[in-house]
Coordinates of C-alpha atoms in Angstrom, one line a residue:
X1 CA 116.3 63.8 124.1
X2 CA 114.0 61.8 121.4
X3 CA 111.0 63.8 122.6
X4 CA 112.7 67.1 122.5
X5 CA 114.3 65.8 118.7
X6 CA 110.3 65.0 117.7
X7 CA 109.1 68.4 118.7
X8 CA 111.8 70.3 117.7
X9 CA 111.0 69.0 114.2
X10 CA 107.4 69.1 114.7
X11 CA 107.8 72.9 115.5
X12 CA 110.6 73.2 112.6
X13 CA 108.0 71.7 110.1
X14 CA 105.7 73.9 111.3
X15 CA 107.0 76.8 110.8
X16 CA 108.4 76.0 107.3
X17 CA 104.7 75.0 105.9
X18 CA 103.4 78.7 106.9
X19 CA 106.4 80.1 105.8
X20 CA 105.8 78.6 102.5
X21 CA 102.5 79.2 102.3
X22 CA 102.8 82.9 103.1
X23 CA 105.0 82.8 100.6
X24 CA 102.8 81.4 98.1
X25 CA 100.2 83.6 98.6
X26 CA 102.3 86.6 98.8
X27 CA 103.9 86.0 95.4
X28 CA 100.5 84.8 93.6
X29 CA 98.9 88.5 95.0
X30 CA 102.0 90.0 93.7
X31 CA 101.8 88.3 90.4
X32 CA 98.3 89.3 90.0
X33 CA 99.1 93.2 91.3
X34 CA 102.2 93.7 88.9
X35 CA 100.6 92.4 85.8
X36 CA 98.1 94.0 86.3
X37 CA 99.0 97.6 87.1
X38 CA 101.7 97.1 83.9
X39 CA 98.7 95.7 81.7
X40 CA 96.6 98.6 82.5
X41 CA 99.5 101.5 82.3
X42 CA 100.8 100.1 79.1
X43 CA 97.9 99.6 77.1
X44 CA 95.2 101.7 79.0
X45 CA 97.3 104.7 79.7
X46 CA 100.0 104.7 77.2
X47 CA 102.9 104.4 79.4
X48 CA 106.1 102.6 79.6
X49 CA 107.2 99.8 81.2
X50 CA 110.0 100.8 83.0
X51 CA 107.6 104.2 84.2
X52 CA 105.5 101.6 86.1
X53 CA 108.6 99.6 87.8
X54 CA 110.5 102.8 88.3
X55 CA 107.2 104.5 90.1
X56 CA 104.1 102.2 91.3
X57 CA 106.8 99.0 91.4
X58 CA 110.3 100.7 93.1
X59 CA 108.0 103.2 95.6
X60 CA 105.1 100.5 96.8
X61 CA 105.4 98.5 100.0
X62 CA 108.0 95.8 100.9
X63 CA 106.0 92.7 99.7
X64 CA 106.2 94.2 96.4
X65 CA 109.7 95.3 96.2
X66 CA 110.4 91.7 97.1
X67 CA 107.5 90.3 94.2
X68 CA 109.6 92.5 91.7
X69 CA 113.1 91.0 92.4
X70 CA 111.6 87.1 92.7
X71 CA 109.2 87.6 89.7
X72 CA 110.1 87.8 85.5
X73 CA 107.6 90.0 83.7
X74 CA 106.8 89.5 79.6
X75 CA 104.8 91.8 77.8
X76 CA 103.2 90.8 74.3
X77 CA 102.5 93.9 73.1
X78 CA 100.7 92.3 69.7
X79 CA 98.6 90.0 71.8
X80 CA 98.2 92.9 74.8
X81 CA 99.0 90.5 77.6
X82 CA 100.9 90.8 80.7
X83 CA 102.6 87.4 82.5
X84 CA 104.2 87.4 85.7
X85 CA 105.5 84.4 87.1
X86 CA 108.3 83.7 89.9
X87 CA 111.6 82.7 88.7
X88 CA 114.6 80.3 89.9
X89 CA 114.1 78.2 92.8
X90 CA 110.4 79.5 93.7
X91 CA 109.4 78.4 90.0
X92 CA 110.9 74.7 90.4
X93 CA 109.2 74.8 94.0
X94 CA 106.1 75.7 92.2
X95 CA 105.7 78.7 95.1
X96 CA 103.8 81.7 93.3
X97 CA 101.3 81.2 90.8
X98 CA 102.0 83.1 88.2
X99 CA 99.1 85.8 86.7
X100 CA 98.4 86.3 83.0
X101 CA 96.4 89.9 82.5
X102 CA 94.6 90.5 79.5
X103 CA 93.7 94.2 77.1
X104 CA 90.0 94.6 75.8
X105 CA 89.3 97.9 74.4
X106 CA 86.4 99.6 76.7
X107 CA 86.9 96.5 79.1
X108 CA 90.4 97.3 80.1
X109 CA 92.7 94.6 81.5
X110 CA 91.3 91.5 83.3
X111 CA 93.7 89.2 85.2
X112 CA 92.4 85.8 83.3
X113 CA 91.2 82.5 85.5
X114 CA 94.2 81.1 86.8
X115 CA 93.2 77.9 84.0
X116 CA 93.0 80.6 81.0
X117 CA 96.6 81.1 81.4
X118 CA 99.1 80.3 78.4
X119 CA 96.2 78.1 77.0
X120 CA 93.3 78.4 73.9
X121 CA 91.0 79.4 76.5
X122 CA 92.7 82.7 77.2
X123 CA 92.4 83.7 73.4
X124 CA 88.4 82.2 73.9
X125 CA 88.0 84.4 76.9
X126 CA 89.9 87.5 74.8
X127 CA 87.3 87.2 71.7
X128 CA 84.6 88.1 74.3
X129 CA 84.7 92.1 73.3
X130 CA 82.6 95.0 73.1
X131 CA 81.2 95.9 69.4
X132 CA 84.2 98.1 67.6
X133 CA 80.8 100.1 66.7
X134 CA 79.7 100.8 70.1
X135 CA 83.0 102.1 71.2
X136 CA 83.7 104.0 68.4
X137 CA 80.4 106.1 69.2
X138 CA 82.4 107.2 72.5
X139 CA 85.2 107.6 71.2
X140 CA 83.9 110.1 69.0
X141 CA 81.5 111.6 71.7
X142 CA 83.7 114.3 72.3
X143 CA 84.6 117.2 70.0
X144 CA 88.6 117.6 70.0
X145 CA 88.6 120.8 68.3
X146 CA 90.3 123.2 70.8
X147 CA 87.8 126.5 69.7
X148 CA 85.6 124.5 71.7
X149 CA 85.7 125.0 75.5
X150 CA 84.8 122.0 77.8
X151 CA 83.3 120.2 78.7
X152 CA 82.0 120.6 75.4
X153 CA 85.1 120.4 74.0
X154 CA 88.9 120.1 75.2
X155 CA 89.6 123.6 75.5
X156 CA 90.4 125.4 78.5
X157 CA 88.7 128.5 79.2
X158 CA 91.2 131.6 78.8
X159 CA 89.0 134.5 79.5
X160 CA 88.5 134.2 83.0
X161 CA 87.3 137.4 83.5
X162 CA 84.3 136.4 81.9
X163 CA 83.9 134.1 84.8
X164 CA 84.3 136.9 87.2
X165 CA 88.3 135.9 88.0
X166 CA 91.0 138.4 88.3
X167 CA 94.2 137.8 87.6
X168 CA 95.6 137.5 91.3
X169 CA 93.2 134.7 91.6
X170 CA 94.2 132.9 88.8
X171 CA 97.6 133.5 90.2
X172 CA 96.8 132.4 93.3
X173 CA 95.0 129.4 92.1
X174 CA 97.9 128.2 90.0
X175 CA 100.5 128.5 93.1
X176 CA 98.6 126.4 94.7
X177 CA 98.3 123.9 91.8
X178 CA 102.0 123.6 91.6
X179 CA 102.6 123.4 95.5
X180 CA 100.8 119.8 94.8
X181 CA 103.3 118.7 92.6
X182 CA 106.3 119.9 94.6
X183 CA 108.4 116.8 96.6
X184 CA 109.9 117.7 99.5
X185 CA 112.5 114.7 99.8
X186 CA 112.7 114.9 103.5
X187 CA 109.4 114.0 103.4
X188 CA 108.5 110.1 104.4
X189 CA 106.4 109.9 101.7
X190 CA 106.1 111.5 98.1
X191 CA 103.1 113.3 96.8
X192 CA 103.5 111.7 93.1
X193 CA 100.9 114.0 91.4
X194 CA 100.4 113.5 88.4
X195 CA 97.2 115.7 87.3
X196 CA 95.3 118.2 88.2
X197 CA 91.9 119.8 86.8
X198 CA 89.9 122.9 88.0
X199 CA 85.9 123.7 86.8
X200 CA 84.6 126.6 87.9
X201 CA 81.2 127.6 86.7
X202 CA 81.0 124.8 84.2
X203 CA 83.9 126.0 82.6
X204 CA 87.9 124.0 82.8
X205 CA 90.2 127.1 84.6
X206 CA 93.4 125.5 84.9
X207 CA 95.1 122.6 84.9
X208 CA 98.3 120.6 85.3
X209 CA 100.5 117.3 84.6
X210 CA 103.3 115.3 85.8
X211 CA 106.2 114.9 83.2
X212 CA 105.3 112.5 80.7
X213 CA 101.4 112.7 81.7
X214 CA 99.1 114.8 79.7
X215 CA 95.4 116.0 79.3
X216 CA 95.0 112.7 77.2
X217 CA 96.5 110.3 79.7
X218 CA 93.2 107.9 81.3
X219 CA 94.5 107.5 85.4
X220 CA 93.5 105.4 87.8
X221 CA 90.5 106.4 90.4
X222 CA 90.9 103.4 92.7
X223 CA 87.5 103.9 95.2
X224 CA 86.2 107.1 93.0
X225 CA 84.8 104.2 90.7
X226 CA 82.4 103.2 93.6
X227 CA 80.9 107.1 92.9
X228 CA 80.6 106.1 89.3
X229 CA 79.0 103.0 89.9
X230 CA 76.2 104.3 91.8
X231 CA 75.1 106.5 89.3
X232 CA 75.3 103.6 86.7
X233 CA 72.8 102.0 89.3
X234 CA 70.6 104.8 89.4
X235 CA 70.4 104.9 85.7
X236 CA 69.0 101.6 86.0
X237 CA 66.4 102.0 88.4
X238 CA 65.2 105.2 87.1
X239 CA 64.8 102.3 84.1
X240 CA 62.9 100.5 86.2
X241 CA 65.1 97.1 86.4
X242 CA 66.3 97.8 89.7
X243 CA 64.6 98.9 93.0
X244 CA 66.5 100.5 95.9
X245 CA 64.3 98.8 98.7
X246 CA 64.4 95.1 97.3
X247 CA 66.5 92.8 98.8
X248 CA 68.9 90.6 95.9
X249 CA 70.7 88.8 98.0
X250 CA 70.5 84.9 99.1
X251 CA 70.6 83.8 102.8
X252 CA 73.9 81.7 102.7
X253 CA 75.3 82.7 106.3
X254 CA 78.6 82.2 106.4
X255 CA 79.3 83.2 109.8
X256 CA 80.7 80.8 112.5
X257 CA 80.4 83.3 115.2
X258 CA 78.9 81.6 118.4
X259 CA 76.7 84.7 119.8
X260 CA 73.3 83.5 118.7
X261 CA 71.8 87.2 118.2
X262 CA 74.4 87.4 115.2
X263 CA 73.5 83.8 113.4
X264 CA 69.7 85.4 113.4
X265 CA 70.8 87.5 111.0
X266 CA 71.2 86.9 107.3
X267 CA 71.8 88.6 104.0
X268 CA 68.2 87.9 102.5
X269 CA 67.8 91.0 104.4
X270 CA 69.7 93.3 102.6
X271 CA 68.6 96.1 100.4
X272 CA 70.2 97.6 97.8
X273 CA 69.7 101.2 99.5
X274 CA 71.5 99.1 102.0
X275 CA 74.3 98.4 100.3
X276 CA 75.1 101.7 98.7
X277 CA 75.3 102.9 101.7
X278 CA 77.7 101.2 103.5
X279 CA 75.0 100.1 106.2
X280 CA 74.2 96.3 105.0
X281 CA 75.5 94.9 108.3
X282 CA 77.8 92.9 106.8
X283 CA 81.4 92.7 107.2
X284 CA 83.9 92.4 104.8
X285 CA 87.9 92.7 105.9
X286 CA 88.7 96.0 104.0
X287 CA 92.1 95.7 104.7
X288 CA 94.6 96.2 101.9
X289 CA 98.1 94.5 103.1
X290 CA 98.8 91.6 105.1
X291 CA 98.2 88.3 103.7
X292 CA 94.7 87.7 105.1
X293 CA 93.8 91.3 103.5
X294 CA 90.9 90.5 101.5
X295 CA 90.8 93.0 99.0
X296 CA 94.3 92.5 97.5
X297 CA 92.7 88.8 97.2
X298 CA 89.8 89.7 95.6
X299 CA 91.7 92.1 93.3
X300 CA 94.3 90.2 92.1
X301 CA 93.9 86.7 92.7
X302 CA 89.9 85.8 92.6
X303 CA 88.6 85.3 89.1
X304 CA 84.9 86.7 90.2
X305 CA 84.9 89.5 92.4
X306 CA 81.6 90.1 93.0
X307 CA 81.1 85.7 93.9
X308 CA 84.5 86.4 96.1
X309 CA 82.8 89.2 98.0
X310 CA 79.4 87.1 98.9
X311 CA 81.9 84.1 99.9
X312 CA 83.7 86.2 102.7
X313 CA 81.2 88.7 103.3
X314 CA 79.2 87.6 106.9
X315 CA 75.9 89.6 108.2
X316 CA 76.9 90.8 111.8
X317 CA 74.9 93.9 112.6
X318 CA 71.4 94.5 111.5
X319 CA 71.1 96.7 108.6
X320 CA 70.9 100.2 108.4
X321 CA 72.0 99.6 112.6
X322 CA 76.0 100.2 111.7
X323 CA 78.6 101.6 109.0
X324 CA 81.3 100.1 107.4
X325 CA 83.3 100.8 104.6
X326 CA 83.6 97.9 102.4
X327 CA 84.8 97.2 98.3
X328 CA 83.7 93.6 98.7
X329 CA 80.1 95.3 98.6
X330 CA 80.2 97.4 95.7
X331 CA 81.6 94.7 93.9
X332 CA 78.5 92.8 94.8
X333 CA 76.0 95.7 93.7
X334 CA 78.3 95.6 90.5
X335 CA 77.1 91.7 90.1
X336 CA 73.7 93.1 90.4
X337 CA 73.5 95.4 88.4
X338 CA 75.0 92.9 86.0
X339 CA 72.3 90.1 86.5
X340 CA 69.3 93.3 85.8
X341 CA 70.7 92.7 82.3
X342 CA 69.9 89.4 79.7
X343 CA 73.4 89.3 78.6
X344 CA 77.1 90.6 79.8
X345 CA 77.0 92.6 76.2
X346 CA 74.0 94.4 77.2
X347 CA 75.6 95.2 80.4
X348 CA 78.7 96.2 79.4
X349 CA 77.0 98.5 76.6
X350 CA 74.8 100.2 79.3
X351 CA 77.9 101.5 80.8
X352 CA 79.5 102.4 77.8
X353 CA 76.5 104.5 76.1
X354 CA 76.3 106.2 79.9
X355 CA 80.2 107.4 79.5
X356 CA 79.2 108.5 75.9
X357 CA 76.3 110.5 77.0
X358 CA 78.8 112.2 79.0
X359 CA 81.2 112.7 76.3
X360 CA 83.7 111.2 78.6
X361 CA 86.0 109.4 75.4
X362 CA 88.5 108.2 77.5
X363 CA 86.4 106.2 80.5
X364 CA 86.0 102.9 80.8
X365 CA 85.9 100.2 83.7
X366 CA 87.7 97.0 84.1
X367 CA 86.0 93.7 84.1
X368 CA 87.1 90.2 85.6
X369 CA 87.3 87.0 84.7
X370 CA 83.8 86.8 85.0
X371 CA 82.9 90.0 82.8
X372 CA 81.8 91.9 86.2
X373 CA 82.9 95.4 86.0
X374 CA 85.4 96.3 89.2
X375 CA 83.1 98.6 90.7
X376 CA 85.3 99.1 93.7
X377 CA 88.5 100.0 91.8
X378 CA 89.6 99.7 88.6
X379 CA 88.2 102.8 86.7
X380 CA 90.8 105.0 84.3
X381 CA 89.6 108.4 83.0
X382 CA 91.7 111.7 81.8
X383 CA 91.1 114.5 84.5
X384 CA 89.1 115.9 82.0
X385 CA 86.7 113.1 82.1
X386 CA 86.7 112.6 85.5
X387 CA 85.6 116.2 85.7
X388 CA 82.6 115.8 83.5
X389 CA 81.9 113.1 85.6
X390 CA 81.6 115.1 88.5
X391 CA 80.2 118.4 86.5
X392 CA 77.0 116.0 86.0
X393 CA 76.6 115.6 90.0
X394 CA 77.4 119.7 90.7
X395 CA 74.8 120.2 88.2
X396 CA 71.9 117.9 89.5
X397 CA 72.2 115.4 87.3
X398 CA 72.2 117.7 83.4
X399 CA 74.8 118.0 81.1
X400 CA 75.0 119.5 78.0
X401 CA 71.1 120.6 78.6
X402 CA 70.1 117.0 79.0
X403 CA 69.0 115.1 82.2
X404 CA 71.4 112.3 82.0
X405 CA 70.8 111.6 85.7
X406 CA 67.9 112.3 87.9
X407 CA 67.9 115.4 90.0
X408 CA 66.9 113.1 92.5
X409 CA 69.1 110.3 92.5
X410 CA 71.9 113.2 93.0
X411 CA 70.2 114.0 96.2
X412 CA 69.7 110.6 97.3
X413 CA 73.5 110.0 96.6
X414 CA 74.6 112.9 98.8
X415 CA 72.1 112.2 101.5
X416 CA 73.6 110.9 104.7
X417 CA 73.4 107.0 105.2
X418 CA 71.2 106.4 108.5
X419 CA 74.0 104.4 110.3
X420 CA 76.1 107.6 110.0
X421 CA 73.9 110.3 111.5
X422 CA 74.5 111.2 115.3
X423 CA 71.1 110.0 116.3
X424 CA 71.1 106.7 115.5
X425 CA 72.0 104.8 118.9
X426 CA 71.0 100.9 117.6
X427 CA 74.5 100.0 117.3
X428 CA 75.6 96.7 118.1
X429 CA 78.6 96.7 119.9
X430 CA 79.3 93.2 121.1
X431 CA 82.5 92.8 122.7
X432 CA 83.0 89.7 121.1
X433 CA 83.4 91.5 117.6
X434 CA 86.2 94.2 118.7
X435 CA 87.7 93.6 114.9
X436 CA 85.1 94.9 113.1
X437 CA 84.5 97.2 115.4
X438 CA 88.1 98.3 114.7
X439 CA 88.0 98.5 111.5
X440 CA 85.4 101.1 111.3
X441 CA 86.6 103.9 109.7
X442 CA 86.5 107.1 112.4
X443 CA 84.1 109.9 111.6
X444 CA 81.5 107.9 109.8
X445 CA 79.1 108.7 112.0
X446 CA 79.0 112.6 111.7
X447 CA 77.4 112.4 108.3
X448 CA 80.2 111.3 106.7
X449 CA 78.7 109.2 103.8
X450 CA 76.1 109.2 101.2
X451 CA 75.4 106.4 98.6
X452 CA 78.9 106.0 97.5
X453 CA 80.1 109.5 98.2
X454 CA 82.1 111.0 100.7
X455 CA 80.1 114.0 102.4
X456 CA 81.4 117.2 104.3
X457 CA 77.9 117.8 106.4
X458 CA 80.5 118.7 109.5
X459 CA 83.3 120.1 108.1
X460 CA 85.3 116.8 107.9
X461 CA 87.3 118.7 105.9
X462 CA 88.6 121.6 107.3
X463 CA 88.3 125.0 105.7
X464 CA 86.0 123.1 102.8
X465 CA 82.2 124.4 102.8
X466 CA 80.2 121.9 104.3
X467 CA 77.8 121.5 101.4
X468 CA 81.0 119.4 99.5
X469 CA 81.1 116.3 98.5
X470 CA 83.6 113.8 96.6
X471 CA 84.6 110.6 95.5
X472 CA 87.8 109.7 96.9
X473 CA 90.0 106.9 96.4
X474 CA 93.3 105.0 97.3
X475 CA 96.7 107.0 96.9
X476 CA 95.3 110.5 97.3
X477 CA 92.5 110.2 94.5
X478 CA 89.7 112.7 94.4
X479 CA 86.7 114.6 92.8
X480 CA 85.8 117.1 94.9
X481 CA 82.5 118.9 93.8
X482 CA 81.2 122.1 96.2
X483 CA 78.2 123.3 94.4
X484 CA 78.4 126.5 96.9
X485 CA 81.1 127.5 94.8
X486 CA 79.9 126.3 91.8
X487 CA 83.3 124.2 91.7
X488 CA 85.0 121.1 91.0
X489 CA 88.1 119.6 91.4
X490 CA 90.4 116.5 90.8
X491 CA 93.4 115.4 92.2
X492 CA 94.9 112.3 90.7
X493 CA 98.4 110.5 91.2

């Protein structure tokens, strides 16, 4: 009875130090996601608070409705921050770190170092901004008058027979519009629209909001900021700091896999062609719940993204041999992309001057803790902007009769990665690895991806020509551009 008394307690003990732990790291991911998303709606977006807890906070998965009932959120809407921190019992038990997110205008809001919080070094870390000068020049990029038709301008084009329309298209295009924003409320799960934009022929057709959203509202593009990102690297090599085939990566192999053919490999290896594409051989969980999920980790808890990605990223296929779909990577080209630079100002200029080119006012892309923009997630653009964005890739690269991009880098982006072409039979496929095999996305390899871009060679998408392409990203974001049509489209929400 004494031995069954010691292991019941043994297992009892157990069970209560992964509870808690669980726990813990449940409630610092949701501290980190709530602060946040409210830091960013409030002060990026202009939105309420009680719009982000009555939508993104009330409609989200279980974890957070749980995070929102256990946690206390304070907004200092002089200083811009954002603090959420566990209450009651889980506060005395010290369970749930709590997160402190910070506004920079043009940087956005960065969840500070876990020792930034409530302390001088938060302010320090605030004071590291981007010129008022530099950001004034995009702000007043864009011409606001409505006479003048975007992109140009803001106005929408009304003489659509000029554009060879009739008036039963238009029709027909705007009942479609507004089917998007519909709800059916027997449905499992809500559509949540919130805008919509149509170009056709370099011209903005039509276009629609949510209630209390407007044309001037910057939304979140989740993954369509990986798109973005690989332009920004593009810029940069056709400036010759960065080449495509050079490998910027140190061999520190992190992988305690036993199969000897995978500890041969390494990440010196790598190329940034590599990376882009999704073919690096190096696997990174992309998974975005559970508590082992490492992207809600890197998000929302690590203080450097790009540092988190290289810690948990492992080399496991040879390159170019094998596609997967991994943030943790762009954040890493992000970190070198940064490093091309002397400075983080320098860097964080670069980006902003390539979003003024583009008259694109409203863009900007969050940094962490470490100054590394997000390049996996965290961009906020109107609809309008994001369509400018993707009028520059419909038209090879030249907007507003400048070449902003190369015509080449557009086709490189849109090319498909060798991993994913139907040809390619070097796949590893060790049975010992049946969870990253598993996590594969399914269609990659039917020329599914570019550099960063989602492709259509074979009619992935169904009844879409096959010569589109988008950037696409969590919660039904997308830019879809189909230069056969001389159209794009984005879907935000």
């Amino acid at each position: 009875s004494k031995l069954l008394l010691i292991l019941s307690s043994i297992i009892i003990a157990y069970f209560l130090y992964w509870f808690i732990n669980i726990l813990n790291v449940s409630l610092t991911i949701g501290n980190g996601y709530k602060s946040k998303l409210i830091c960013s709606a409030i002060f990026i977006s202009n939105r309420t608070l009680d719009s982000v807890l009555n939508e993104e906070l009330s409609t989200d998965s279980i974890l957070f409705k749980i995070v929102s009932k256990a946690t206390n959120v304070l907004v200092d809407y002089k200083k811009k921050t954002v603090n959420c921190e566990t209450t009651g019992i889980l506060k005395f038990l010290s369970i749930g770190q709590s997160r402190t997110t910070f506004y920079r205008p043009g940087l956005g809001c960065t969840i500070a170092s876990s020792h930034y919080s409530h302390s001088i070094l938060l302010e320090q870390q605030q004071q590291q901004s981007i010129d008022s000068n530099i950001l004034n020049k995009q702000f007043e990029s864009r011409e606001k008058i409505e006479s003048i038709k975007w992109p140009e301008g803001e106005a929408i084009e009304n003489q659509f027979e000029k554009l060879g329309l009739t008036q039963k298209q238009m029709d027909q295009l705007n009942y479609v519009i507004d089917q998007n924003f519909e709800e059916n409320l027997g449905e499992n799960r809500l559509k949540r629209t919130r805008a919509i934009g149509v170009a056709y022929k370099g011209r903005l057709i039509a276009e629609r909001y949510a209630t209390n959203y407007s044309s001037q509202t910057p939304l979140l593009g989740w993954s369509m900021t990986k798109s973005v990102l690989s332009a920004l690297v593009g810029r940069r090599i056709a400036d010759n700091k960065l080449s495509l085939h050079k490998q910027y990566l140190n061999n520190n192999n992190n992988n305690n896999n036993n199969n000897n053919q995978l500890n041969q490999l390494n990440r010196s290896n790598v190329t940034l062609d590599q990376l882009l594409r999704m073919s690096s051989g190096l696997f990174f969980d992309e998974s975005y719940s559970g508590i082992g999920g490492a992207v809600p980790r890197m998000l929302f808890v690590s203080n450097d993204t790009a540092k988190f990605a290289l810690e948990f990223s492992d080399p496991i296929h040879v390159p170019d041999s094998y596609w997967y779909y991994a943030s943790g990577c762009t954040n890493i080209i992000s970190k070198i992309l940064k490093d091309s630079f002397d400075n983080k100002q320098q860097y964080w200029q670069f980006v902003i001057d390539f979003f003024t080119q583009l008259k694109m006012a409203s863009a900007l892309i969050e940094v962490d803790a470490a100054g590394t923009f997000i390049g996996s997630s965290f961009m906020y653009a109107t609809a309008r902007d994001w369509l400018r964005f993707g009028q520059l890739f419909l038209q090879n690269g030249t907007l507003y009769g400048k070449q902003i991009l190369s015509k080449d880098w557009v086709q490189y982006s849109i090319t498909p990665s060798i991993a994913t072409k139907p040809n390619n039979n070097n796949l590893n496929s060790n049975n010992n690895n049946k969870i990253y095999l598993q996590s594969v996305k399914p269609g990659a390899k039917f020329n599914q991806y570019g550099a960063q871009w989602w492709l259509n060679h074979d009619n992935i998408m169904q009844g879409i020509p096959n010569d589109a392409f988008s950037a696409q990203g969590h919660d039904g974001q997308i830019l879809l551009i189909i230069p056969s049509l001389d159209l794009v489209v984005v879907r935000l929400g």
